[in-house]
Short mmCIF file of C-alpha atoms in Angstrom, two decimals:
data_model
loop_
_atom_site.label_atom_id
_atom_site.label_comp_id
_atom_site.label_asym_id
_atom_site.label_seq_id
_atom_site.Cartn_x
_atom_site.Cartn_y
_atom_site.Cartn_z
CA UNK A 1 -10.20 16.64 20.64
CA UNK A 2 -13.20 16.55 18.30
CA UNK A 3 -14.78 13.50 19.91
CA UNK A 4 -14.28 15.00 23.38
CA UNK A 5 -16.27 18.08 22.32
CA UNK A 6 -19.17 15.78 21.48
CA UNK A 7 -18.88 13.98 24.79
CA UNK A 8 -17.75 10.85 22.96
CA UNK A 9 -14.08 10.78 23.98
CA UNK A 10 -12.48 7.57 25.23
CA UNK A 11 -12.62 8.59 28.90
CA UNK A 12 -16.40 9.09 28.70
CA UNK A 13 -17.09 5.91 26.78
CA UNK A 14 -14.69 3.69 28.74
CA UNK A 15 -16.56 4.68 31.90
CA UNK A 16 -19.72 3.36 30.29
CA UNK A 17 -18.02 0.25 28.92
CA UNK A 18 -14.59 -0.66 30.36
CA UNK A 19 -14.20 -3.39 27.71
CA UNK A 20 -14.39 -0.88 24.86
CA UNK A 21 -11.50 -0.72 22.39
CA UNK A 22 -11.25 2.85 21.13
CA UNK A 23 -9.08 3.40 18.05
CA UNK A 24 -7.85 6.89 17.22
CA UNK A 25 -6.35 7.09 13.74
CA UNK A 26 -4.69 10.42 12.95
CA UNK A 27 -1.79 11.73 10.91
CA UNK A 28 0.44 13.20 13.61
CA UNK A 29 -0.91 11.39 16.67
CA UNK A 30 -2.64 12.46 19.88
CA UNK A 31 0.24 14.54 21.25
CA UNK A 32 3.21 16.55 20.07
CA UNK A 33 3.81 19.85 18.27
CA UNK A 34 1.84 18.90 15.14
CA UNK A 35 -0.97 16.99 16.88
CA UNK A 36 -3.65 19.55 15.98
CA UNK A 37 -2.21 20.45 12.55
CA UNK A 38 -3.70 19.42 9.22
CA UNK A 39 -1.68 17.18 6.96
CA UNK A 40 -1.74 14.57 4.21
CA UNK A 41 0.12 11.37 3.39
CA UNK A 42 3.10 13.23 1.93
CA UNK A 43 3.48 15.30 5.13
CA UNK A 44 3.29 12.28 7.43
CA UNK A 45 5.77 10.43 5.23
CA UNK A 46 8.10 13.42 5.31
CA UNK A 47 8.06 13.63 9.11
CA UNK A 48 8.65 9.88 9.44
CA UNK A 49 11.97 10.09 7.58
CA UNK A 50 10.80 7.63 4.92
CA UNK A 51 10.21 10.24 2.21
CA UNK A 52 13.88 11.22 2.26
CA UNK A 53 14.73 7.73 0.97
CA UNK A 54 12.26 7.69 -1.94
CA UNK A 55 13.27 9.02 -5.33
CA UNK A 56 15.81 8.73 -8.09
CA UNK A 57 19.31 10.12 -8.17
CA UNK A 58 19.51 13.93 -8.45
CA UNK A 59 15.73 14.25 -8.24
CA UNK A 60 13.40 15.48 -5.52
CA UNK A 61 12.03 12.90 -3.10
CA UNK A 62 8.65 11.61 -4.25
CA UNK A 63 5.74 9.99 -2.46
CA UNK A 64 4.34 6.72 -3.94
CA UNK A 65 0.75 8.01 -4.21
CA UNK A 66 -0.80 7.80 -0.71
CA UNK A 67 -0.24 4.14 0.09
CA UNK A 68 2.59 4.28 2.62
CA UNK A 69 1.34 6.64 5.33
CA UNK A 70 -2.45 6.65 4.84
CA UNK A 71 -3.08 2.99 4.23
CA UNK A 72 -0.02 1.05 5.42
CA UNK A 73 1.26 3.23 8.27
CA UNK A 74 -2.27 4.32 9.16
CA UNK A 75 -5.07 1.93 8.26
CA UNK A 76 -3.21 -1.38 8.44
CA UNK A 77 -1.34 -0.44 11.62
CA UNK A 78 -4.59 0.73 13.23
CA UNK A 79 -6.31 -2.53 12.28
CA UNK A 80 -3.38 -4.47 13.73
CA UNK A 81 -3.66 -2.43 16.92
CA UNK A 82 -7.35 -3.34 17.20
CA UNK A 83 -6.56 -7.04 16.74
CA UNK A 84 -3.82 -6.85 19.38
CA UNK A 85 -6.17 -5.06 21.79
CA UNK A 86 -8.87 -7.68 21.20
CA UNK A 87 -6.36 -10.42 21.95
CA UNK A 88 -5.25 -8.68 25.15
CA UNK A 89 -8.86 -8.08 26.22
CA UNK A 90 -9.55 -11.81 26.04
CA UNK A 91 -7.04 -12.16 28.90
CA UNK A 92 -7.62 -9.00 30.95
CA UNK A 93 -11.27 -8.28 30.21
CA UNK A 94 -10.37 -4.60 29.75
CA UNK A 95 -10.41 -2.32 26.74
CA UNK A 96 -7.93 0.43 25.89
CA UNK A 97 -7.24 3.37 23.60
CA UNK A 98 -5.19 2.89 20.41
CA UNK A 99 -3.13 5.92 19.31
CA UNK A 100 -2.52 5.08 15.63
CA UNK A 101 -0.35 7.81 14.13
CA UNK A 102 0.49 7.69 10.43
CA UNK A 103 3.90 9.25 11.13
CA UNK A 104 4.84 6.60 13.69
CA UNK A 105 3.23 3.84 11.63
CA UNK A 106 5.19 4.75 8.50
CA UNK A 107 8.39 5.07 10.55
CA UNK A 108 7.84 1.64 12.10
CA UNK A 109 7.22 0.14 8.66
CA UNK A 110 10.65 1.47 7.68
CA UNK A 111 12.43 -0.41 10.48
CA UNK A 112 14.29 -2.44 7.86
CA UNK A 113 15.88 0.77 6.55
CA UNK A 114 17.10 1.66 10.03
CA UNK A 115 18.29 -1.82 10.94
CA UNK A 116 20.16 -2.31 7.66
CA UNK A 117 22.06 1.00 7.64
CA UNK A 118 25.30 -0.70 8.70
CA UNK A 119 24.99 -3.43 6.07
CA UNK A 120 25.97 -1.11 3.23
CA UNK A 121 22.55 -1.20 1.59
CA UNK A 122 21.92 2.54 2.06
CA UNK A 123 25.44 3.97 2.27
CA UNK A 124 25.13 5.96 -0.98
CA UNK A 125 22.94 9.03 -1.67
CA UNK A 126 19.30 8.48 -2.63
CA UNK A 127 18.91 6.67 -5.95
CA UNK A 128 22.38 5.12 -5.92
CA UNK A 129 21.76 2.12 -3.65
CA UNK A 130 20.80 -1.50 -4.15
CA UNK A 131 17.03 -1.18 -3.78
CA UNK A 132 16.29 2.43 -4.75
CA UNK A 133 16.97 2.30 -8.52
CA UNK A 134 20.74 2.53 -8.20
CA UNK A 135 21.41 -1.07 -9.22
CA UNK A 136 20.90 -2.13 -12.85
CA UNK A 137 19.49 -5.46 -11.65
CA UNK A 138 16.79 -3.83 -9.45
CA UNK A 139 15.06 -1.49 -11.85
CA UNK A 140 12.23 -1.10 -14.35
CA UNK A 141 12.92 -1.02 -18.08
CA UNK A 142 10.81 0.22 -20.99
CA UNK A 143 9.96 -2.27 -23.76
CA UNK A 144 9.54 -1.64 -27.48
CA UNK A 145 5.73 -1.39 -27.14
CA UNK A 146 5.90 1.30 -24.46
CA UNK A 147 5.30 -1.06 -21.55
CA UNK A 148 7.72 -2.03 -18.78
CA UNK A 149 9.49 -4.98 -17.18
CA UNK A 150 10.43 -5.13 -13.51
CA UNK A 151 13.84 -6.59 -12.71
CA UNK A 152 14.78 -7.79 -9.21
CA UNK A 153 17.71 -10.11 -9.88
CA UNK A 154 19.65 -9.51 -6.68
CA UNK A 155 21.16 -12.89 -5.80
CA UNK A 156 23.98 -14.10 -8.08
CA UNK A 157 22.04 -17.14 -9.33
CA UNK A 158 19.11 -14.89 -10.29
CA UNK A 159 21.44 -12.35 -11.88
CA UNK A 160 22.97 -15.12 -14.01
CA UNK A 161 19.48 -15.97 -15.30
CA UNK A 162 18.89 -12.29 -16.12
CA UNK A 163 22.13 -12.04 -18.09
CA UNK A 164 21.30 -15.25 -19.96
CA UNK A 165 17.83 -13.98 -20.86
CA UNK A 166 19.24 -10.71 -22.13
CA UNK A 167 21.58 -12.63 -24.44
CA UNK A 168 24.73 -11.38 -22.75
CA UNK A 169 27.88 -13.22 -21.66
CA UNK A 170 28.57 -12.96 -17.93
CA UNK A 171 32.33 -13.33 -18.47
CA UNK A 172 32.38 -10.22 -20.66
CA UNK A 173 30.64 -7.99 -18.10
CA UNK A 174 31.87 -6.17 -14.97
CA UNK A 175 31.22 -7.86 -11.63
CA UNK A 176 27.60 -7.62 -10.52
CA UNK A 177 28.44 -5.53 -7.43
CA UNK A 178 30.88 -3.18 -9.15
CA UNK A 179 29.11 0.03 -8.14
CA UNK A 180 31.12 2.26 -10.47
CA UNK A 181 29.89 0.24 -13.45
CA UNK A 182 26.20 0.39 -12.51
CA UNK A 183 25.31 3.50 -14.58
CA UNK A 184 26.82 1.99 -17.73
CA UNK A 185 25.16 -1.37 -17.10
CA UNK A 186 21.78 0.31 -16.66
CA UNK A 187 22.17 1.92 -20.08
CA UNK A 188 23.13 -1.44 -21.60
CA UNK A 189 20.15 -3.23 -20.04
CA UNK A 190 17.80 -0.42 -21.09
CA UNK A 191 18.90 -0.59 -24.72
CA UNK A 192 18.35 -4.37 -24.80
CA UNK A 193 14.93 -4.28 -23.14
CA UNK A 194 13.87 -1.61 -25.63
CA UNK A 195 14.35 -4.07 -28.51
CA UNK A 196 11.46 -6.41 -27.64
CA UNK A 197 7.84 -6.12 -26.57
CA UNK A 198 6.69 -6.88 -23.06
CA UNK A 199 5.06 -10.10 -24.26
CA UNK A 200 8.30 -11.21 -25.92
CA UNK A 201 10.25 -10.61 -22.69
CA UNK A 202 7.61 -12.53 -20.74
CA UNK A 203 8.09 -15.44 -23.13
CA UNK A 204 11.83 -15.35 -22.39
CA UNK A 205 11.70 -14.92 -18.60
CA UNK A 206 8.49 -16.69 -17.53
CA UNK A 207 9.39 -19.98 -15.87
CA UNK A 208 12.91 -18.83 -14.98
CA UNK A 209 14.33 -17.58 -11.68
CA UNK A 210 15.58 -14.33 -13.18
CA UNK A 211 13.08 -12.35 -11.05
CA UNK A 212 11.85 -10.50 -14.13
CA UNK A 213 8.12 -9.81 -14.42
CA UNK A 214 5.85 -7.55 -16.45
CA UNK A 215 4.68 -4.27 -14.95
CA UNK A 216 0.95 -4.81 -15.33
CA UNK A 217 -1.50 -1.96 -15.76
CA UNK A 218 -4.90 -1.95 -14.05
CA UNK A 219 -6.35 -2.86 -17.46
CA UNK A 220 -4.16 -5.96 -17.79
CA UNK A 221 -3.72 -7.23 -14.25
CA UNK A 222 -6.91 -9.32 -13.95
CA UNK A 223 -6.32 -11.14 -17.24
CA UNK A 224 -2.75 -12.19 -16.43
CA UNK A 225 -2.56 -15.98 -16.19
CA UNK A 226 -1.11 -16.06 -12.67
CA UNK A 227 -3.72 -13.69 -11.27
CA UNK A 228 -6.50 -15.59 -13.06
CA UNK A 229 -5.34 -18.89 -11.58
CA UNK A 230 -5.26 -17.31 -8.12
CA UNK A 231 -8.61 -15.49 -8.57
CA UNK A 232 -6.81 -12.42 -7.28
CA UNK A 233 -9.30 -10.01 -8.84
CA UNK A 234 -13.09 -10.11 -9.06
CA UNK A 235 -15.87 -8.14 -10.73
CA UNK A 236 -18.58 -6.40 -8.76
CA UNK A 237 -22.19 -6.21 -9.91
CA UNK A 238 -21.36 -3.04 -11.85
CA UNK A 239 -18.71 -4.89 -13.88
CA UNK A 240 -15.85 -3.08 -12.14
CA UNK A 241 -12.67 -5.07 -11.44
CA UNK A 242 -11.51 -4.97 -7.81
CA UNK A 243 -8.89 -6.88 -5.80
CA UNK A 244 -10.09 -9.90 -3.83
CA UNK A 245 -9.66 -9.58 -0.04
CA UNK A 246 -6.29 -10.74 1.30
CA UNK A 247 -4.70 -12.56 3.01
CA UNK A 248 -6.55 -15.84 2.44
CA UNK A 249 -7.37 -17.89 5.54
CA UNK A 250 -7.53 -21.67 5.08
CA UNK A 251 -10.52 -22.36 7.33
CA UNK A 252 -12.45 -19.09 7.30
CA UNK A 253 -11.56 -17.28 4.06
CA UNK A 254 -13.16 -13.91 3.44
CA UNK A 255 -16.22 -14.00 1.19
CA UNK A 256 -15.96 -10.93 -1.05
CA UNK A 257 -19.00 -8.78 -1.66
CA UNK A 258 -19.73 -8.12 -5.31
CA UNK A 259 -22.19 -5.35 -4.52
CA UNK A 260 -21.36 -1.80 -5.51
CA UNK A 261 -20.09 0.62 -2.85
CA UNK A 262 -22.93 2.45 -1.09
CA UNK A 263 -23.61 6.08 -1.90
CA UNK A 264 -22.86 8.60 0.85
CA UNK A 265 -26.01 8.81 2.94
CA UNK A 266 -27.70 5.86 1.26
CA UNK A 267 -28.35 3.92 4.49
CA UNK A 268 -28.26 6.78 7.00
CA UNK A 269 -32.00 6.93 7.60
CA UNK A 270 -32.51 3.18 8.04
CA UNK A 271 -29.54 2.91 10.42
CA UNK A 272 -30.75 5.82 12.56
CA UNK A 273 -34.31 4.44 12.60
CA UNK A 274 -32.92 1.09 13.72
CA UNK A 275 -31.18 2.86 16.62
CA UNK A 276 -34.38 4.56 17.78
CA UNK A 277 -34.25 7.99 16.12
CA UNK A 278 -37.61 9.35 14.95
CA UNK A 279 -38.18 10.58 11.42
CA UNK A 280 -38.54 14.10 12.81
CA UNK A 281 -35.17 13.86 14.58
CA UNK A 282 -33.54 12.54 11.43
CA UNK A 283 -35.06 15.38 9.38
CA UNK A 284 -33.69 17.90 11.92
CA UNK A 285 -30.19 16.36 11.72
CA UNK A 286 -30.41 16.57 7.94
CA UNK A 287 -31.57 20.20 7.96
CA UNK A 288 -28.72 21.02 10.37
CA UNK A 289 -26.35 19.37 7.86
CA UNK A 290 -25.14 16.95 10.52
CA UNK A 291 -25.95 13.98 8.27
CA UNK A 292 -26.43 13.30 4.58
CA UNK A 293 -29.41 11.52 3.14
CA UNK A 294 -29.53 10.09 -0.35
CA UNK A 295 -31.97 7.68 -1.90
CA UNK A 296 -30.47 6.25 -5.08
CA UNK A 297 -33.73 4.61 -6.11
CA UNK A 298 -36.09 6.45 -8.42
CA UNK A 299 -39.39 7.41 -6.79
CA UNK A 300 -41.81 6.57 -9.58
#
């Protein structure tokens, strides 16, 4: 309701421009019991049902920083809604309002969890299933130098490569899908991974189909050979490493900007002047604390 109070709600603006696409990105959505309540990623994730599935055995559920609800269920879903509305407008000539709720977006992202419930993938309590750290072959393991390896050897042919790389004999081990043996196998794998450095394990598993990769830190990710060959990370003009825009389009790939992020208020005055505001009006907005102004350049 904030935009309506300013006279900038979708009904007002769509009267002025029926082709307008008006995106409303909120946590709980435009209606419902919590619509006007404050919240953060962890709250939206909790209400979506997804948070109940995240976490290790006998531990509290945990939120994976604020990626799932804020950025994936919120930002990406909202952007997809805008693209869909643009596509529809090309046919109808009409705009529409997008109600992008982080709760609904995160829930929709989890459709796989709902659709696969009857496949036996999530039949056990949290932390005891195939993809939630229950399986010894879908887990992270600490190496002797305090780093980690990620293991995702689900299919039998990949699991065989894992066992070979670990120096074990498949015939002497329990069946891969013997759930009762998973805790013991996790301990066995952990003790073996702890005997070598991350680089040594990379030397063993790189080039195989074991689905074993290093867990790269932000300090190491840009220098990894695969990421270097793909130019997956770039440096901005401040020397900071940032991810390159994705996905990559073949004919019109994104051209990344290497400029630093603008300061809050850095371009406010020039934008408002461009739109016809006078310096006096801008000064009044600033004194009323409606806008921020900041000039990062030294006035010498």
